[in-house]
GROMACS .gro file of C-alpha atoms in nm:
model
  277
    1MET     CA    1   1.788   3.228  -8.592
    2GLY     CA    2   1.577   3.499  -8.800
    3ALA     CA    3   1.196   3.616  -8.741
    4ASP     CA    4   0.947   3.364  -8.817
    5ALA     CA    5   0.769   3.357  -9.091
    6GLU     CA    6   0.410   3.298  -9.092
    7ILE     CA    7   0.081   3.258  -9.260
    8PHE     CA    8  -0.269   3.326  -9.026
    9VAL     CA    9  -0.612   3.312  -9.023
   10PHE     CA   10  -0.716   3.624  -9.020
   11ASP     CA   11  -1.046   3.789  -8.933
   12TYR     CA   12  -1.062   4.042  -9.169
   13GLY     CA   13  -1.447   4.146  -9.085
   14ARG     CA   14  -1.323   4.265  -8.755
   15TYR     CA   15  -0.969   4.441  -8.789
   16ARG     CA   16  -1.199   4.588  -9.044
   17GLY     CA   17  -1.476   4.674  -8.855
   18GLU     CA   18  -1.344   4.712  -8.506
   19VAL     CA   19  -0.907   4.756  -8.538
   20VAL     CA   20  -0.905   5.021  -8.797
   21PRO     CA   21  -1.228   5.270  -8.692
   22ALA     CA   22  -1.028   5.291  -8.351
   23LEU     CA   23  -0.660   5.340  -8.530
   24VAL     CA   24  -0.788   5.639  -8.700
   25GLU     CA   25  -1.103   5.849  -8.476
   26LEU     CA   26  -0.737   5.714  -8.239
   27LEU     CA   27  -0.521   5.960  -8.526
   28ARG     CA   28  -0.827   6.162  -8.570
   29THR     CA   29  -0.888   6.314  -8.229
   30GLY     CA   30  -0.686   6.118  -7.999
   31ALA     CA   31  -1.027   5.973  -7.824
   32VAL     CA   32  -0.925   5.636  -7.733
   33VAL     CA   33  -1.287   5.475  -7.791
   34PRO     CA   34  -1.448   5.177  -7.465
   35TRP     CA   35  -1.237   4.872  -7.535
   36LEU     CA   36  -0.918   5.045  -7.660
   37GLY     CA   37  -0.962   5.191  -7.343
   38GLU     CA   38  -0.980   4.837  -7.204
   39VAL     CA   39  -0.638   4.791  -7.317
   40PHE     CA   40  -0.425   5.061  -7.206
   41ARG     CA   41  -0.552   4.991  -6.935
   42SER     CA   42  -0.419   4.638  -6.889
   43ALA     CA   43  -0.077   4.748  -7.104
   44ALA     CA   44   0.228   4.659  -6.823
   45SER     CA   45   0.338   4.978  -6.720
   46MET     CA   46   0.674   4.835  -6.686
   47GLY     CA   47   0.847   5.136  -6.463
   48GLY     CA   48   0.718   5.351  -6.709
   49TYR     CA   49   0.820   5.194  -7.031
   50GLY     CA   50   0.599   4.983  -7.119
   51TYR     CA   51   0.277   4.991  -7.360
   52GLY     CA   52   0.056   5.042  -7.015
   53VAL     CA   53   0.230   5.441  -6.980
   54ARG     CA   54   0.341   5.419  -7.432
   55TRP     CA   55  -0.007   5.422  -7.533
   56PRO     CA   56  -0.207   5.646  -7.290
   57ARG     CA   57   0.096   5.914  -7.372
   58LEU     CA   58   0.029   5.823  -7.768
   59ALA     CA   59  -0.317   5.908  -7.710
   60ALA     CA   60  -0.191   6.281  -7.556
   61GLN     CA   61   0.057   6.373  -7.821
   62LEU     CA   62  -0.227   6.308  -8.136
   63ARG     CA   63  -0.469   6.532  -7.883
   64GLU     CA   64  -0.213   6.752  -7.989
   65ARG     CA   65  -0.184   6.708  -8.314
   66PRO     CA   66  -0.402   6.491  -8.491
   67THR     CA   67  -0.423   6.383  -8.779
   68ASP     CA   68  -0.768   6.328  -9.066
   69LEU     CA   69  -0.679   5.979  -9.294
   70ALA     CA   70  -1.055   5.948  -9.330
   71ARG     CA   71  -1.125   6.247  -9.586
   72TYR     CA   72  -0.724   6.316  -9.653
   73CYS     CA   73  -0.497   6.000  -9.636
   74THR     CA   74  -0.454   5.882 -10.022
   75TRP     CA   75  -0.092   5.690  -9.935
   76LEU     CA   76  -0.330   5.435  -9.747
   77GLY     CA   77  -0.714   5.259  -9.814
   78ARG     CA   78  -0.965   5.189  -9.597
   79ASP     CA   79  -0.799   4.957  -9.346
   80LEU     CA   80  -0.486   5.117  -9.296
   81ARG     CA   81  -0.291   4.886  -9.605
   82TYR     CA   82  -0.009   5.098  -9.828
   83VAL     CA   83  -0.212   5.186 -10.117
   84GLY     CA   84   0.189   5.397 -10.214
   85THR     CA   85   0.372   5.418 -10.530
   86ASP     CA   86   0.731   5.369 -10.405
   87ARG     CA   87   0.831   4.964 -10.399
   88VAL     CA   88   0.861   4.814 -10.119
   89ASP     CA   89   1.164   4.600  -9.978
   90ARG     CA   90   1.084   4.463  -9.647
   91ALA     CA   91   1.438   4.280  -9.659
   92ALA     CA   92   1.622   4.628  -9.695
   93GLY     CA   93   1.441   4.743  -9.347
   94GLU     CA   94   1.308   5.115  -9.483
   95GLN     CA   95   1.086   5.288  -9.392
   96LEU     CA   96   0.859   5.409  -9.525
   97THR     CA   97   0.702   5.812  -9.530
   98CYS     CA   98   0.446   5.947  -9.722
   99ARG     CA   99   0.614   6.253  -9.911
  100SER     CA  100   0.259   6.457 -10.034
  101GLY     CA  101   0.342   6.806 -10.096
  102THR     CA  102  -0.085   6.929 -10.097
  103CYS     CA  103  -0.237   6.667  -9.817
  104PRO     CA  104  -0.336   6.969  -9.574
  105GLU     CA  105  -0.213   6.672  -9.213
  106ARG     CA  106   0.169   6.673  -9.373
  107VAL     CA  107   0.328   6.861  -9.087
  108ARG     CA  108   0.121   6.720  -8.865
  109CYS     CA  109   0.051   6.285  -8.956
  110ARG     CA  110   0.352   6.077  -8.849
  111PHE     CA  111   0.349   5.853  -9.151
  112HIS     CA  112   0.510   6.208  -9.402
  113ARG     CA  113   0.842   6.296  -9.415
  114ASP     CA  114   0.724   6.649  -9.299
  115GLY     CA  115   0.650   6.485  -8.966
  116GLY     CA  116   0.883   6.249  -8.909
  117ARG     CA  117   1.018   6.283  -8.556
  118HIS     CA  118   0.696   6.240  -8.517
  119ALA     CA  119   0.769   5.854  -8.463
  120VAL     CA  120   0.499   5.574  -8.569
  121GLU     CA  121   0.713   5.305  -8.328
  122GLU     CA  122   0.434   5.368  -8.030
  123LEU     CA  123   0.151   5.373  -8.373
  124ASN     CA  124   0.284   4.998  -8.519
  125ALA     CA  125   0.360   4.812  -8.242
  126LEU     CA  126  -0.045   4.935  -8.104
  127HIS     CA  127  -0.151   4.822  -8.477
  128GLU     CA  128  -0.013   4.500  -8.448
  129ALA     CA  129  -0.082   4.432  -8.112
  130LEU     CA  130  -0.400   4.455  -8.205
  131VAL     CA  131  -0.420   4.281  -8.479
  132ALA     CA  132  -0.251   3.995  -8.299
  133VAL     CA  133  -0.516   3.985  -7.979
  134ARG     CA  134  -0.763   3.991  -8.139
  135CYS     CA  135  -0.806   3.880  -8.535
  136LEU     CA  136  -0.590   3.627  -8.585
  137GLY     CA  137  -0.591   3.270  -8.635
  138PRO     CA  138  -0.419   2.966  -8.655
  139ALA     CA  139  -0.076   3.012  -8.783
  140GLN     CA  140   0.149   2.820  -9.031
  141PHE     CA  141   0.521   2.825  -8.983
  142LEU     CA  142   0.658   2.923  -9.399
  143GLY     CA  143   0.981   2.974  -9.280
  144ARG     CA  144   1.293   3.203  -9.137
  145SER     CA  145   1.294   3.585  -9.230
  146ILE     CA  146   1.076   3.480  -9.594
  147THR     CA  147   0.874   3.753  -9.808
  148PRO     CA  148   0.636   3.642 -10.032
  149ALA     CA  149   0.886   3.726 -10.296
  150TYR     CA  150   1.032   3.397 -10.164
  151TYR     CA  151   0.789   3.200 -10.401
  152LEU     CA  152   0.857   3.500 -10.774
  153PRO     CA  153   1.172   3.143 -10.886
  154LEU     CA  154   0.932   2.861 -10.791
  155LEU     CA  155   0.665   3.065 -11.021
  156ALA     CA  156   0.879   3.113 -11.294
  157ARG     CA  157   0.928   2.763 -11.295
  158GLN     CA  158   0.597   2.662 -11.300
  159GLY     CA  159   0.500   2.929 -11.613
  160VAL     CA  160   0.314   3.156 -11.415
  161PRO     CA  161   0.275   3.443 -11.615
  162ASP     CA  162   0.378   3.824 -11.523
  163ASP     CA  163   0.018   3.893 -11.538
  164ASP     CA  164  -0.155   3.568 -11.343
  165PRO     CA  165  -0.394   3.700 -11.043
  166LEU     CA  166  -0.139   3.464 -10.837
  167ARG     CA  167   0.197   3.746 -10.817
  168GLY     CA  168  -0.073   4.004 -10.722
  169LEU     CA  169  -0.247   3.858 -10.467
  170LEU     CA  170   0.053   3.784 -10.300
  171ASP     CA  171   0.233   4.073 -10.391
  172ALA     CA  172  -0.091   4.189 -10.178
  173LEU     CA  173   0.017   3.971  -9.940
  174ALA     CA  174   0.369   4.124  -9.916
  175THR     CA  175   0.302   4.520  -9.930
  176ARG     CA  176  -0.067   4.617  -9.763
  177GLY     CA  177   0.135   4.639  -9.470
  178ALA     CA  178   0.456   4.835  -9.542
  179ALA     CA  179   0.293   5.170  -9.344
  180TRP     CA  180   0.065   5.093  -9.071
  181GLY     CA  181   0.268   4.697  -9.044
  182TYR     CA  182   0.613   4.788  -9.069
  183GLN     CA  183   0.830   4.682  -8.751
  184PHE     CA  184   1.220   4.883  -8.642
  185GLY     CA  185   1.460   4.557  -8.815
  186ARG     CA  186   1.531   4.328  -9.155
  187THR     CA  187   1.144   4.192  -9.166
  188GLU     CA  188   1.011   4.201  -8.822
  189GLY     CA  189   0.635   4.234  -8.874
  190ILE     CA  190   0.295   4.232  -9.060
  191HIS     CA  191   0.320   4.256  -9.464
  192GLY     CA  192   0.048   4.232  -9.607
  193TRP     CA  193  -0.284   4.063  -9.561
  194LEU     CA  194  -0.612   3.915  -9.758
  195THR     CA  195  -0.987   3.995  -9.776
  196GLY     CA  196  -1.160   3.624  -9.706
  197ALA     CA  197  -1.350   3.678 -10.112
  198GLU     CA  198  -0.929   3.703 -10.201
  199THR     CA  199  -0.838   3.416  -9.978
  200ALA     CA  200  -1.070   3.227 -10.177
  201GLU     CA  201  -0.938   3.303 -10.462
  202LEU     CA  202  -0.639   3.282 -10.423
  203SER     CA  203  -0.668   2.939 -10.282
  204ALA     CA  204  -0.812   2.833 -10.601
  205ARG     CA  205  -0.557   2.988 -10.773
  206LEU     CA  206  -0.260   2.788 -10.588
  207HIS     CA  207  -0.455   2.488 -10.598
  208ARG     CA  208  -0.376   2.400 -10.945
  209LEU     CA  209  -0.001   2.501 -10.858
  210ASP     CA  210   0.244   2.191 -10.897
  211LEU     CA  211   0.239   2.152 -10.483
  212PRO     CA  212   0.271   1.852 -10.267
  213ARG     CA  213  -0.106   1.707 -10.127
  214TYR     CA  214  -0.269   1.683  -9.847
  215GLU     CA  215  -0.541   1.665  -9.692
  216PRO     CA  216  -0.593   2.070  -9.602
  217THR     CA  217  -0.576   2.116  -9.249
  218PHE     CA  218  -0.278   2.171  -8.942
  219ALA     CA  219  -0.198   1.776  -8.834
  220ALA     CA  220  -0.181   1.768  -9.225
  221MET     CA  221   0.090   2.073  -9.253
  222ALA     CA  222   0.246   1.924  -8.933
  223ARG     CA  223   0.342   1.544  -9.134
  224CYS     CA  224   0.464   1.746  -9.468
  225SER     CA  225   0.717   1.984  -9.329
  226GLU     CA  226   0.864   1.618  -9.125
  227ARG     CA  227   0.921   1.465  -9.534
  228ALA     CA  228   1.004   1.795  -9.675
  229GLY     CA  229   1.315   1.757  -9.881
  230SER     CA  230   1.687   1.919  -9.783
  231THR     CA  231   1.703   2.170 -10.110
  232GLU     CA  232   1.571   2.499 -10.115
  233CYS     CA  233   1.326   2.393 -10.414
  234ASP     CA  234   1.142   2.086 -10.271
  235TRP     CA  235   1.145   2.337  -9.943
  236GLN     CA  236   0.974   2.696 -10.171
  237ALA     CA  237   0.643   2.371 -10.293
  238VAL     CA  238   0.659   2.280 -10.008
  239SER     CA  239   0.617   2.697  -9.845
  240LEU     CA  240   0.404   2.698 -10.130
  241SER     CA  241   0.183   2.488 -10.056
  242PHE     CA  242   0.111   2.531  -9.656
  243VAL     CA  243   0.002   2.910  -9.817
  244ARG     CA  244  -0.279   2.707 -10.015
  245THR     CA  245  -0.327   2.495  -9.708
  246VAL     CA  246  -0.358   2.776  -9.439
  247ALA     CA  247  -0.638   2.973  -9.756
  248THR     CA  248  -0.832   2.661  -9.838
  249VAL     CA  249  -0.955   2.673  -9.470
  250ALA     CA  250  -0.943   3.018  -9.362
  251ALA     CA  251  -1.210   3.072  -9.676
  252GLY     CA  252  -1.359   2.707  -9.539
  253ALA     CA  253  -1.484   2.923  -9.298
  254GLY     CA  254  -1.486   3.246  -9.464
  255ARG     CA  255  -1.202   3.426  -9.331
  256GLY     CA  256  -0.836   3.619  -9.454
  257LEU     CA  257  -0.517   3.587  -9.418
  258LEU     CA  258  -0.255   3.781  -9.330
  259TRP     CA  259   0.118   3.709  -9.400
  260GLY     CA  260   0.353   3.793  -9.099
  261ASN     CA  261   0.712   3.829  -8.957
  262ASP     CA  262   0.804   3.712  -8.586
  263VAL     CA  263   0.441   3.878  -8.482
  264CYS     CA  264   0.351   3.635  -8.237
  265PRO     CA  265  -0.011   3.665  -8.053
  266ASP     CA  266   0.068   3.459  -7.700
  267VAL     CA  267   0.363   3.756  -7.651
  268TRP     CA  268   0.037   4.089  -7.719
  269ARG     CA  269  -0.099   3.936  -7.457
  270ASP     CA  270   0.119   3.859  -7.160
  271VAL     CA  271   0.174   4.321  -7.263
  272TRP     CA  272  -0.227   4.275  -7.228
  273GLY     CA  273  -0.245   4.086  -6.899
  274LEU     CA  274  -0.435   3.804  -7.116
  275SER     CA  275  -0.346   3.490  -7.057
  276SER     CA  276  -0.245   3.239  -7.326
  277GLY     CA  277  -0.521   3.074  -7.359
   0.00000   0.00000   0.00000
């Protein structure tokens, strides 16, 4: 079946103000801020194999091998986006690692090739869980196992120049999660996100393209999906119109966007022992 690609309304402010500081502090000292401690305590232990055991163990390991991202890291941005220069191809299923030869944290950092013996699986799962439960709003299905690169042929057909900012915004949705959004598989995990201002710009630029037109609501997208044509070109246009519509909804609420493949808030709520409501 493949991984479901979805575009989410994203509370970037909460992500930047709560999730990022908690993760940076966890890496820097191994300290668990109070609300994150509640997450650890509520997560299922599953006989010693669940995140209720794995995440506290991670914190203990980080106390022994801390990493100060805020002070030293130039491979990740302040919101944990990937800002390295290596080509990102999530469909290839490859995990990127930092190759800095000068960073003083390189032998301890879980993202550096010299620290590769320290798995990043628990860190990435924690990042996804916190984003999924605390920062994501409604979502729209876009396709199976696709990435934002799926729309490049459509942009070419519609004459969008190579230097058009629209391409950069779609690339941000594809690559900002290349390090801390990665999950083991092919396209699974958080691919990227946009701030509120970027989301408003994306909405405006997509409105200039020749895409299906309907009222900007999730109900209208559901009806449009039922009527979608059967060819690949038809679905590319419909799917990109969904990105436009969710961007419009998000921008109207002052929110951002996030692209995720099999990022499932309900599943993470279950892990935390929370109801889906």
